[in-house]
């Protein structure tokens, strides 16, 4: 199942009328415990406002009068509402009950995939399709208007920001990256210069890190067949890949997991064809 | 008099890029304040899933978002098809601000919109070339 097909559960920690508020330490412990498990939680109280309701199922937690959760129903009949009394439960026990409710409803289980994927800054993007052409893992595509789009974020390789390095406008962000501007920090003129320089470095390697990888792999194959020493072969391969990793800030494990050269070539051609088609669509519309 | 802005807190649960002490202090103070607020485990994870929750969170008037860089937050909501209204959103960056600064702003009530709104010259030129007859 795609990560996009899963429903979510909205948890409400209710501390309004007819419910006994938790002490501030208790509220913090429950909120934190639920957030650490991936739930979206609304703290409802008598002060302030929160985001409006939509059709997301609601699970309402509270210390209700008499220790009994009231039967709740959406007046408009659009949203399923369940309530749960948490009187006397500690934060872990509350989280356990919520997790059971999530399972019952078949809602999304969070935290199984680390959210590492590119986010496009459309204020900077020129729609040049270099990222689509570069990525071998099918993360990018073009939408119906011919705009670059992140279509399969879960196919992105964790900790690999290589596509952001080839973007000439520094328009690709990885919000969980360590440094700016890739992490979303403001882009400066110096950053743009640096980005361009990084593209030049890959050009020094042959203009295409994948072409470089193929060449190194082919060279290595010849050497390996002569040496017939698996340990030496592995060491040589790691040495080659380390150089490539440094040039593109690509994690070594990503390079190590790349498919055989023929498959890399096929994927690269496929990506370039997709990019060319998207660019063609731009000029004809 | 306009209503106080809503508050949205992102826990950035799946990475260690927001200092743990800042996240903890901000969440603790929000809980102690008694104020209502929305909290999400990780905006990135929701954006990747194009979670419709983000549309709900983007609607409903002015909002202060305690998360990370404004440019990233804007992009994440856009990715989920839930554009934030630039004139009614202030993003408080827990990666760079102290917990005290974030809390003071959240409690202050006055909203200072800070989402980036200007297109880069290259993006403007590219858009212009696409619209030429």
mmCIF file of N, CA, C and O in Angstrom, chain A residues 103-200:
data_model
loop_
_atom_site.group_PDB
_atom_site.id
_atom_site.type_symbol
_atom_site.label_atom_id
_atom_site.label_comp_id
_atom_site.label_asym_id
_atom_site.label_seq_id
_atom_site.Cartn_x
_atom_site.Cartn_y
_atom_site.Cartn_z
ATOM 1 N N UNK A 103 -5.221 0.692 15.436
ATOM 2 C CA UNK A 103 -5.215 -0.617 14.778
ATOM 3 C C UNK A 103 -6.631 -1.048 14.402
ATOM 4 O O UNK A 103 -6.868 -1.556 13.310
ATOM 5 N N UNK A 104 -7.560 -0.834 15.313
ATOM 6 C CA UNK A 104 -8.959 -1.204 15.056
ATOM 7 C C UNK A 104 -9.490 -0.532 13.798
ATOM 8 O O UNK A 104 -10.244 -1.126 13.030
ATOM 9 N N UNK A 105 -9.084 0.714 13.585
ATOM 10 C CA UNK A 105 -9.594 1.486 12.457
ATOM 11 C C UNK A 105 -8.767 1.315 11.197
ATOM 12 O O UNK A 105 -9.113 1.862 10.147
ATOM 13 N N UNK A 106 -7.661 0.621 11.297
ATOM 14 C CA UNK A 106 -6.806 0.437 10.124
ATOM 15 C C UNK A 106 -6.176 1.741 9.658
ATOM 16 O O UNK A 106 -5.841 1.895 8.482
ATOM 17 N N UNK A 107 -6.047 2.692 10.576
ATOM 18 C CA UNK A 107 -5.430 3.978 10.200
ATOM 19 C C UNK A 107 -3.916 3.814 10.071
ATOM 20 O O UNK A 107 -3.348 2.797 10.486
ATOM 21 N N UNK A 108 -3.295 4.824 9.482
ATOM 22 C CA UNK A 108 -1.855 4.758 9.180
ATOM 23 C C UNK A 108 -1.034 4.493 10.438
ATOM 24 O O UNK A 108 -1.271 5.096 11.488
ATOM 25 N N UNK A 109 -0.058 3.586 10.303
ATOM 26 C CA UNK A 109 0.910 3.371 11.384
ATOM 27 C C UNK A 109 2.098 4.274 11.072
ATOM 28 O O UNK A 109 2.698 4.181 10.001
ATOM 29 N N UNK A 110 2.408 5.140 11.980
ATOM 30 C CA UNK A 110 3.455 6.127 11.718
ATOM 31 C C UNK A 110 4.822 5.629 12.193
ATOM 32 O O UNK A 110 4.899 4.779 13.060
ATOM 33 N N UNK A 111 5.838 6.195 11.607
ATOM 34 C CA UNK A 111 7.188 5.938 12.086
ATOM 35 C C UNK A 111 7.886 4.756 11.437
ATOM 36 O O UNK A 111 9.025 4.458 11.763
ATOM 37 N N UNK A 112 7.215 4.081 10.499
ATOM 38 C CA UNK A 112 7.869 2.927 9.864
ATOM 39 C C UNK A 112 8.800 3.372 8.741
ATOM 40 O O UNK A 112 9.642 2.620 8.296
ATOM 41 N N UNK A 113 8.599 4.579 8.271
ATOM 42 C CA UNK A 113 9.430 5.126 7.200
ATOM 43 C C UNK A 113 9.977 6.467 7.654
ATOM 44 O O UNK A 113 9.220 7.311 8.142
ATOM 45 N N UNK A 114 11.264 6.646 7.549
ATOM 46 C CA UNK A 114 11.835 7.939 7.919
ATOM 47 C C UNK A 114 11.586 8.931 6.787
ATOM 48 O O UNK A 114 11.977 8.676 5.643
ATOM 49 N N UNK A 115 10.894 10.029 7.085
ATOM 50 C CA UNK A 115 10.498 10.934 6.000
ATOM 51 C C UNK A 115 11.664 11.746 5.444
ATOM 52 O O UNK A 115 11.889 12.889 5.833
ATOM 53 N N UNK A 116 12.369 11.148 4.536
ATOM 54 C CA UNK A 116 13.477 11.819 3.854
ATOM 55 C C UNK A 116 13.123 11.881 2.373
ATOM 56 O O UNK A 116 13.022 10.848 1.701
ATOM 57 N N UNK A 117 12.930 13.055 1.858
ATOM 58 C CA UNK A 117 12.520 13.209 0.460
ATOM 59 C C UNK A 117 12.707 14.679 0.071
ATOM 60 O O UNK A 117 12.759 15.560 0.935
ATOM 61 N N UNK A 118 12.784 14.961 -1.233
ATOM 62 C CA UNK A 118 12.980 16.354 -1.659
ATOM 63 C C UNK A 118 11.692 17.158 -1.592
ATOM 64 O O UNK A 118 10.605 16.638 -1.858
ATOM 65 N N UNK A 119 11.838 18.413 -1.244
ATOM 66 C CA UNK A 119 10.720 19.362 -1.230
ATOM 67 C C UNK A 119 11.114 20.504 -2.161
ATOM 68 O O UNK A 119 12.191 21.089 -2.003
ATOM 69 N N UNK A 120 10.276 20.781 -3.128
ATOM 70 C CA UNK A 120 10.645 21.783 -4.137
ATOM 71 C C UNK A 120 10.187 23.177 -3.711
ATOM 72 O O UNK A 120 9.057 23.373 -3.289
ATOM 73 N N UNK A 121 11.112 24.126 -3.826
ATOM 74 C CA UNK A 121 10.791 25.532 -3.585
ATOM 75 C C UNK A 121 10.376 26.123 -4.935
ATOM 76 O O UNK A 121 11.219 26.480 -5.760
ATOM 77 N N UNK A 122 9.064 26.211 -5.154
ATOM 78 C CA UNK A 122 8.578 26.672 -6.458
ATOM 79 C C UNK A 122 8.811 28.169 -6.680
ATOM 80 O O UNK A 122 8.621 28.654 -7.784
ATOM 81 N N UNK A 123 9.210 28.884 -5.633
ATOM 82 C CA UNK A 123 9.588 30.286 -5.829
ATOM 83 C C UNK A 123 10.960 30.393 -6.500
ATOM 84 O O UNK A 123 11.346 31.448 -6.989
ATOM 85 N N UNK A 124 11.708 29.291 -6.484
ATOM 86 C CA UNK A 124 13.037 29.292 -7.084
ATOM 87 C C UNK A 124 13.125 28.384 -8.318
ATOM 88 O O UNK A 124 13.979 28.588 -9.173
ATOM 89 N N UNK A 125 12.258 27.400 -8.381
ATOM 90 C CA UNK A 125 12.347 26.386 -9.431
ATOM 91 C C UNK A 125 12.074 26.997 -10.810
ATOM 92 O O UNK A 125 11.122 27.761 -10.979
ATOM 93 N N UNK A 126 12.914 26.647 -11.786
ATOM 94 C CA UNK A 126 12.706 27.116 -13.160
ATOM 95 C C UNK A 126 12.143 26.002 -14.038
ATOM 96 O O UNK A 126 12.028 26.170 -15.242
ATOM 97 N N UNK A 127 11.849 24.875 -13.429
ATOM 98 C CA UNK A 127 11.265 23.742 -14.154
ATOM 99 C C UNK A 127 12.213 23.206 -15.232
ATOM 100 O O UNK A 127 11.778 22.798 -16.296
ATOM 101 N N UNK A 128 13.504 23.202 -14.915
ATOM 102 C CA UNK A 128 14.487 22.779 -15.923
ATOM 103 C C UNK A 128 14.571 21.269 -16.057
ATOM 104 O O UNK A 128 15.165 20.752 -16.996
ATOM 105 N N UNK A 129 14.013 20.541 -15.105
ATOM 106 C CA UNK A 129 13.931 19.074 -15.135
ATOM 107 C C UNK A 129 15.265 18.370 -14.919
ATOM 108 O O UNK A 129 15.382 17.175 -15.161
ATOM 109 N N UNK A 130 16.269 19.112 -14.459
ATOM 110 C CA UNK A 130 17.554 18.444 -14.202
ATOM 111 C C UNK A 130 17.419 17.401 -13.090
ATOM 112 O O UNK A 130 18.061 16.360 -13.135
ATOM 113 N N UNK A 131 16.586 17.703 -12.100
ATOM 114 C CA UNK A 131 16.402 16.741 -11.005
ATOM 115 C C UNK A 131 15.735 15.473 -11.496
ATOM 116 O O UNK A 131 16.138 14.359 -11.136
ATOM 117 N N UNK A 132 14.726 15.635 -12.355
ATOM 118 C CA UNK A 132 14.034 14.463 -12.891
ATOM 119 C C UNK A 132 14.997 13.617 -13.721
ATOM 120 O O UNK A 132 15.018 12.388 -13.639
ATOM 121 N N UNK A 133 15.815 14.308 -14.490
ATOM 122 C CA UNK A 133 16.776 13.624 -15.337
ATOM 123 C C UNK A 133 17.855 12.913 -14.529
ATOM 124 O O UNK A 133 18.360 11.864 -14.913
ATOM 125 N N UNK A 134 18.165 13.473 -13.363
ATOM 126 C CA UNK A 134 19.273 12.964 -12.548
ATOM 127 C C UNK A 134 18.880 11.760 -11.695
ATOM 128 O O UNK A 134 19.639 10.802 -11.544
ATOM 129 N N UNK A 135 17.670 11.797 -11.136
ATOM 130 C CA UNK A 135 17.307 10.786 -10.131
ATOM 131 C C UNK A 135 17.053 9.430 -10.776
ATOM 132 O O UNK A 135 16.254 9.306 -11.710
ATOM 133 N N UNK A 136 17.719 8.416 -10.245
ATOM 134 C CA UNK A 136 17.572 7.049 -10.788
ATOM 135 C C UNK A 136 16.461 6.271 -10.107
ATOM 136 O O UNK A 136 16.207 5.132 -10.449
ATOM 137 N N UNK A 137 15.836 6.871 -9.116
ATOM 138 C CA UNK A 137 14.914 6.084 -8.294
ATOM 139 C C UNK A 137 13.443 6.448 -8.515
ATOM 140 O O UNK A 137 12.576 6.023 -7.759
ATOM 141 N N UNK A 138 13.177 7.244 -9.537
ATOM 142 C CA UNK A 138 11.790 7.537 -9.892
ATOM 143 C C UNK A 138 11.059 8.404 -8.883
ATOM 144 O O UNK A 138 9.834 8.344 -8.796
ATOM 145 N N UNK A 139 11.806 9.218 -8.137
ATOM 146 C CA UNK A 139 11.170 10.080 -7.137
ATOM 147 C C UNK A 139 10.372 11.195 -7.830
ATOM 148 O O UNK A 139 9.281 11.552 -7.397
ATOM 149 N N UNK A 140 10.932 11.715 -8.918
ATOM 150 C CA UNK A 140 10.319 12.868 -9.580
ATOM 151 C C UNK A 140 9.440 12.458 -10.752
ATOM 152 O O UNK A 140 9.620 11.411 -11.361
ATOM 153 N N UNK A 141 8.536 13.352 -11.103
ATOM 154 C CA UNK A 141 7.722 13.227 -12.303
ATOM 155 C C UNK A 141 7.239 14.613 -12.656
ATOM 156 O O UNK A 141 7.628 15.603 -12.033
ATOM 157 N N UNK A 142 6.394 14.693 -13.662
ATOM 158 C CA UNK A 142 5.798 15.988 -14.021
ATOM 159 C C UNK A 142 4.290 15.869 -13.847
ATOM 160 O O UNK A 142 3.704 14.822 -14.135
ATOM 161 N N UNK A 143 3.677 16.955 -13.365
ATOM 162 C CA UNK A 143 2.222 16.922 -13.174
ATOM 163 C C UNK A 143 1.513 17.195 -14.503
ATOM 164 O O UNK A 143 2.164 17.339 -15.548
ATOM 165 N N UNK A 144 0.204 17.279 -14.457
ATOM 166 C CA UNK A 144 -0.552 17.426 -15.708
ATOM 167 C C UNK A 144 -0.262 18.757 -16.401
ATOM 168 O O UNK A 144 -0.481 18.891 -17.605
ATOM 169 N N UNK A 145 0.254 19.726 -15.646
ATOM 170 C CA UNK A 145 0.600 21.024 -16.241
ATOM 171 C C UNK A 145 2.060 21.064 -16.676
ATOM 172 O O UNK A 145 2.563 22.117 -17.085
ATOM 173 N N UNK A 146 2.748 19.939 -16.584
ATOM 174 C CA UNK A 146 4.148 19.890 -16.985
ATOM 175 C C UNK A 146 5.104 20.438 -15.947
ATOM 176 O O UNK A 146 6.275 20.680 -16.233
ATOM 177 N N UNK A 147 4.635 20.604 -14.723
ATOM 178 C CA UNK A 147 5.511 21.109 -13.655
ATOM 179 C C UNK A 147 6.195 19.930 -12.958
ATOM 180 O O UNK A 147 5.591 18.875 -12.752
ATOM 181 N N UNK A 148 7.434 20.162 -12.586
ATOM 182 C CA UNK A 148 8.154 19.129 -11.832
ATOM 183 C C UNK A 148 7.403 18.847 -10.525
ATOM 184 O O UNK A 148 6.855 19.762 -9.902
ATOM 185 N N UNK A 149 7.402 17.584 -10.148
ATOM 186 C CA UNK A 149 6.596 17.182 -9.007
ATOM 187 C C UNK A 149 7.299 16.021 -8.299
ATOM 188 O O UNK A 149 7.877 15.149 -8.958
ATOM 189 N N UNK A 150 7.240 16.020 -6.983
ATOM 190 C CA UNK A 150 7.781 14.875 -6.221
ATOM 191 C C UNK A 150 6.664 13.841 -6.123
ATOM 192 O O UNK A 150 5.727 14.001 -5.344
ATOM 193 N N UNK A 151 6.760 12.803 -6.931
ATOM 194 C CA UNK A 151 5.625 11.881 -7.042
ATOM 195 C C UNK A 151 5.773 10.626 -6.196
ATOM 196 O O UNK A 151 4.787 10.002 -5.835
ATOM 197 N N UNK A 152 6.992 10.223 -5.916
ATOM 198 C CA UNK A 152 7.180 9.006 -5.114
ATOM 199 C C UNK A 152 8.214 9.275 -4.016
ATOM 200 O O UNK A 152 9.347 8.768 -4.083
ATOM 201 N N UNK A 153 7.839 10.061 -3.010
ATOM 202 C CA UNK A 153 8.820 10.443 -1.981
ATOM 203 C C UNK A 153 9.410 9.253 -1.241
ATOM 204 O O UNK A 153 10.567 9.284 -0.822
ATOM 205 N N UNK A 154 8.629 8.173 -1.107
ATOM 206 C CA UNK A 154 9.133 7.029 -0.345
ATOM 207 C C UNK A 154 10.163 6.216 -1.126
ATOM 208 O O UNK A 154 10.731 5.269 -0.589
ATOM 209 N N UNK A 155 10.423 6.581 -2.385
ATOM 210 C CA UNK A 155 11.490 5.895 -3.122
ATOM 211 C C UNK A 155 12.830 6.614 -2.981
ATOM 212 O O UNK A 155 13.848 6.153 -3.483
ATOM 213 N N UNK A 156 12.818 7.755 -2.319
ATOM 214 C CA UNK A 156 14.052 8.522 -2.120
ATOM 215 C C UNK A 156 14.978 7.770 -1.159
ATOM 216 O O UNK A 156 14.518 7.067 -0.264
ATOM 217 N N UNK A 157 16.283 7.913 -1.379
ATOM 218 C CA UNK A 157 17.265 7.213 -0.553
ATOM 219 C C UNK A 157 17.630 8.055 0.665
ATOM 220 O O UNK A 157 18.124 9.187 0.511
ATOM 221 N N UNK A 158 17.387 7.501 1.829
ATOM 222 C CA UNK A 158 17.587 8.242 3.079
ATOM 223 C C UNK A 158 18.992 8.843 3.159
ATOM 224 O O UNK A 158 19.982 8.156 2.904
ATOM 225 N N UNK A 159 19.027 10.114 3.519
ATOM 226 C CA UNK A 159 20.257 10.893 3.707
ATOM 227 C C UNK A 159 20.967 11.268 2.409
ATOM 228 O O UNK A 159 22.063 11.828 2.453
ATOM 229 N N UNK A 160 20.376 10.948 1.270
ATOM 230 C CA UNK A 160 21.009 11.317 -0.003
ATOM 231 C C UNK A 160 20.401 12.628 -0.513
ATOM 232 O O UNK A 160 19.234 12.657 -0.893
ATOM 233 N N UNK A 161 21.167 13.721 -0.527
ATOM 234 C CA UNK A 161 20.653 14.995 -1.035
ATOM 235 C C UNK A 161 21.209 15.316 -2.424
ATOM 236 O O UNK A 161 21.270 16.481 -2.825
ATOM 237 N N UNK A 162 21.634 14.271 -3.167
ATOM 238 C CA UNK A 162 22.401 14.518 -4.398
ATOM 239 C C UNK A 162 21.637 15.363 -5.408
ATOM 240 O O UNK A 162 22.217 16.228 -6.070
ATOM 241 N N UNK A 163 20.323 15.152 -5.541
ATOM 242 C CA UNK A 163 19.579 15.922 -6.546
ATOM 243 C C UNK A 163 19.590 17.412 -6.214
ATOM 244 O O UNK A 163 19.541 18.258 -7.113
ATOM 245 N N UNK A 164 19.648 17.743 -4.915
ATOM 246 C CA UNK A 164 19.691 19.170 -4.560
ATOM 247 C C UNK A 164 21.013 19.783 -4.998
ATOM 248 O O UNK A 164 21.110 20.994 -5.222
ATOM 249 N N UNK A 165 22.043 18.945 -5.117
ATOM 250 C CA UNK A 165 23.353 19.444 -5.562
ATOM 251 C C UNK A 165 23.373 19.760 -7.047
ATOM 252 O O UNK A 165 24.193 20.551 -7.498
ATOM 253 N N UNK A 166 22.525 19.077 -7.808
ATOM 254 C CA UNK A 166 22.550 19.363 -9.248
ATOM 255 C C UNK A 166 21.565 20.472 -9.617
ATOM 256 O O UNK A 166 21.554 20.926 -10.756
ATOM 257 N N UNK A 167 20.742 20.902 -8.672
ATOM 258 C CA UNK A 167 19.772 21.966 -8.982
ATOM 259 C C UNK A 167 20.505 23.302 -9.100
ATOM 260 O O UNK A 167 21.105 23.770 -8.132
ATOM 261 N N UNK A 168 20.460 23.949 -10.266
ATOM 262 C CA UNK A 168 21.215 25.199 -10.433
ATOM 263 C C UNK A 168 20.639 26.369 -9.634
ATOM 264 O O UNK A 168 21.305 27.378 -9.459
ATOM 265 N N UNK A 169 19.418 26.243 -9.156
ATOM 266 C CA UNK A 169 18.775 27.352 -8.434
ATOM 267 C C UNK A 169 18.634 27.098 -6.936
ATOM 268 O O UNK A 169 17.946 27.849 -6.237
ATOM 269 N N UNK A 170 19.217 26.039 -6.428
ATOM 270 C CA UNK A 170 19.094 25.674 -5.009
ATOM 271 C C UNK A 170 17.616 25.620 -4.602
ATOM 272 O O UNK A 170 17.227 26.110 -3.544
ATOM 273 N N UNK A 171 16.807 25.038 -5.488
ATOM 274 C CA UNK A 171 15.359 25.011 -5.269
ATOM 275 C C UNK A 171 14.891 23.694 -4.654
ATOM 276 O O UNK A 171 13.697 23.506 -4.459
ATOM 277 N N UNK A 172 15.822 22.798 -4.372
ATOM 278 C CA UNK A 172 15.426 21.511 -3.785
ATOM 279 C C UNK A 172 15.881 21.474 -2.332
ATOM 280 O O UNK A 172 17.061 21.630 -2.033
ATOM 281 N N UNK A 173 14.905 21.261 -1.463
ATOM 282 C CA UNK A 173 15.205 21.222 -0.023
ATOM 283 C C UNK A 173 15.024 19.806 0.512
ATOM 284 O O UNK A 173 14.181 19.052 0.033
ATOM 285 N N UNK A 174 15.808 19.487 1.504
ATOM 286 C CA UNK A 174 15.579 18.313 2.339
ATOM 287 C C UNK A 174 15.493 18.862 3.767
ATOM 288 O O UNK A 174 16.523 19.142 4.382
ATOM 289 N N UNK A 175 14.262 19.051 4.277
ATOM 290 C CA UNK A 175 14.130 19.748 5.565
ATOM 291 C C UNK A 175 14.885 19.107 6.719
ATOM 292 O O UNK A 175 15.198 19.787 7.693
ATOM 293 N N UNK A 176 15.197 17.824 6.617
ATOM 294 C CA UNK A 176 15.918 17.183 7.719
ATOM 295 C C UNK A 176 17.431 17.127 7.471
ATOM 296 O O UNK A 176 18.157 16.440 8.191
ATOM 297 N N UNK A 177 17.899 17.842 6.457
ATOM 298 C CA UNK A 177 19.333 17.908 6.195
ATOM 299 C C UNK A 177 20.004 18.805 7.241
ATOM 300 O O UNK A 177 19.367 19.670 7.831
ATOM 301 N N UNK A 178 21.303 18.591 7.432
ATOM 302 C CA UNK A 178 21.998 19.290 8.518
ATOM 303 C C UNK A 178 22.256 20.771 8.233
ATOM 304 O O UNK A 178 22.320 21.576 9.155
ATOM 305 N N UNK A 179 22.444 21.138 6.977
ATOM 306 C CA UNK A 179 22.934 22.495 6.704
ATOM 307 C C UNK A 179 22.113 23.206 5.629
ATOM 308 O O UNK A 179 21.437 22.581 4.821
ATOM 309 N N UNK A 180 22.237 24.539 5.641
ATOM 310 C CA UNK A 180 21.557 25.345 4.651
ATOM 311 C C UNK A 180 22.367 25.450 3.376
ATOM 312 O O UNK A 180 23.568 25.194 3.391
ATOM 313 N N UNK A 181 21.732 25.796 2.264
ATOM 314 C CA UNK A 181 20.295 26.075 2.153
ATOM 315 C C UNK A 181 19.451 24.834 1.903
ATOM 316 O O UNK A 181 18.245 24.936 1.766
ATOM 317 N N UNK A 182 20.099 23.656 1.862
ATOM 318 C CA UNK A 182 19.340 22.433 1.560
ATOM 319 C C UNK A 182 18.281 22.174 2.631
ATOM 320 O O UNK A 182 17.212 21.636 2.351
ATOM 321 N N UNK A 183 18.549 22.593 3.871
ATOM 322 C CA UNK A 183 17.569 22.356 4.945
ATOM 323 C C UNK A 183 16.400 23.351 4.919
ATOM 324 O O UNK A 183 15.505 23.258 5.752
ATOM 325 N N UNK A 184 16.424 24.287 3.986
ATOM 326 C CA UNK A 184 15.332 25.262 3.893
ATOM 327 C C UNK A 184 15.739 26.649 4.352
ATOM 328 O O UNK A 184 14.949 27.585 4.288
ATOM 329 N N UNK A 185 16.973 26.780 4.799
ATOM 330 C CA UNK A 185 17.462 28.100 5.191
ATOM 331 C C UNK A 185 17.493 29.019 3.957
ATOM 332 O O UNK A 185 17.468 28.543 2.816
ATOM 333 N N UNK A 186 17.586 30.303 4.203
ATOM 334 C CA UNK A 186 17.572 31.287 3.114
ATOM 335 C C UNK A 186 18.730 31.016 2.149
ATOM 336 O O UNK A 186 19.838 30.694 2.576
ATOM 337 N N UNK A 187 18.464 31.153 0.858
ATOM 338 C CA UNK A 187 19.505 30.951 -0.164
ATOM 339 C C UNK A 187 20.222 32.272 -0.404
ATOM 340 O O UNK A 187 19.580 33.289 -0.678
ATOM 341 N N UNK A 188 21.530 32.244 -0.290
ATOM 342 C CA UNK A 188 22.319 33.455 -0.519
ATOM 343 C C UNK A 188 23.029 33.359 -1.871
ATOM 344 O O UNK A 188 23.089 32.279 -2.474
ATOM 345 N N UNK A 189 23.562 34.492 -2.305
ATOM 346 C CA UNK A 189 24.315 34.490 -3.562
ATOM 347 C C UNK A 189 25.503 33.536 -3.461
ATOM 348 O O UNK A 189 25.836 32.832 -4.418
ATOM 349 N N UNK A 190 26.107 33.501 -2.281
ATOM 350 C CA UNK A 190 27.256 32.601 -2.087
ATOM 351 C C UNK A 190 26.828 31.138 -2.238
ATOM 352 O O UNK A 190 27.558 30.318 -2.790
ATOM 353 N N UNK A 191 25.628 30.818 -1.734
ATOM 354 C CA UNK A 191 25.124 29.444 -1.870
ATOM 355 C C UNK A 191 24.982 29.062 -3.334
ATOM 356 O O UNK A 191 25.315 27.946 -3.730
ATOM 357 N N UNK A 192 24.462 29.994 -4.132
ATOM 358 C CA UNK A 192 24.275 29.689 -5.556
ATOM 359 C C UNK A 192 25.619 29.430 -6.220
ATOM 360 O O UNK A 192 25.752 28.526 -7.025
ATOM 361 N N UNK A 193 26.610 30.222 -5.844
ATOM 362 C CA UNK A 193 27.946 30.003 -6.380
ATOM 363 C C UNK A 193 28.473 28.636 -6.006
ATOM 364 O O UNK A 193 29.029 27.911 -6.821
ATOM 365 N N UNK A 194 28.228 28.268 -4.737
ATOM 366 C CA UNK A 194 28.696 26.971 -4.251
ATOM 367 C C UNK A 194 27.989 25.834 -4.977
ATOM 368 O O UNK A 194 28.582 24.860 -5.355
ATOM 369 N N UNK A 195 26.671 26.003 -5.166
ATOM 370 C CA UNK A 195 25.932 24.960 -5.867
ATOM 371 C C UNK A 195 26.494 24.751 -7.266
ATOM 372 O O UNK A 195 26.671 23.642 -7.713
ATOM 373 N N UNK A 196 26.777 25.864 -7.934
ATOM 374 C CA UNK A 196 27.297 25.736 -9.295
ATOM 375 C C UNK A 196 28.642 25.025 -9.283
ATOM 376 O O UNK A 196 28.914 24.184 -10.108
ATOM 377 N N UNK A 197 29.458 25.363 -8.277
ATOM 378 C CA UNK A 197 30.767 24.747 -8.206
ATOM 379 C C UNK A 197 30.640 23.231 -8.028
ATOM 380 O O UNK A 197 31.368 22.462 -8.611
ATOM 381 N N UNK A 198 29.627 22.819 -7.254
ATOM 382 C CA UNK A 198 29.467 21.381 -7.027
ATOM 383 C C UNK A 198 29.090 20.655 -8.311
ATOM 384 O O UNK A 198 29.504 19.549 -8.544
ATOM 385 N N UNK A 199 28.296 21.334 -9.134
ATOM 386 C CA UNK A 199 27.971 20.727 -10.419
ATOM 387 C C UNK A 199 29.240 20.599 -11.250
ATOM 388 O O UNK A 199 29.471 19.601 -11.918
ATOM 389 N N UNK A 200 30.096 21.635 -11.161
ATOM 390 C CA UNK A 200 31.348 21.577 -11.914
ATOM 391 C C UNK A 200 32.222 20.411 -11.452
ATOM 392 O O UNK A 200 32.907 19.787 -12.256
#
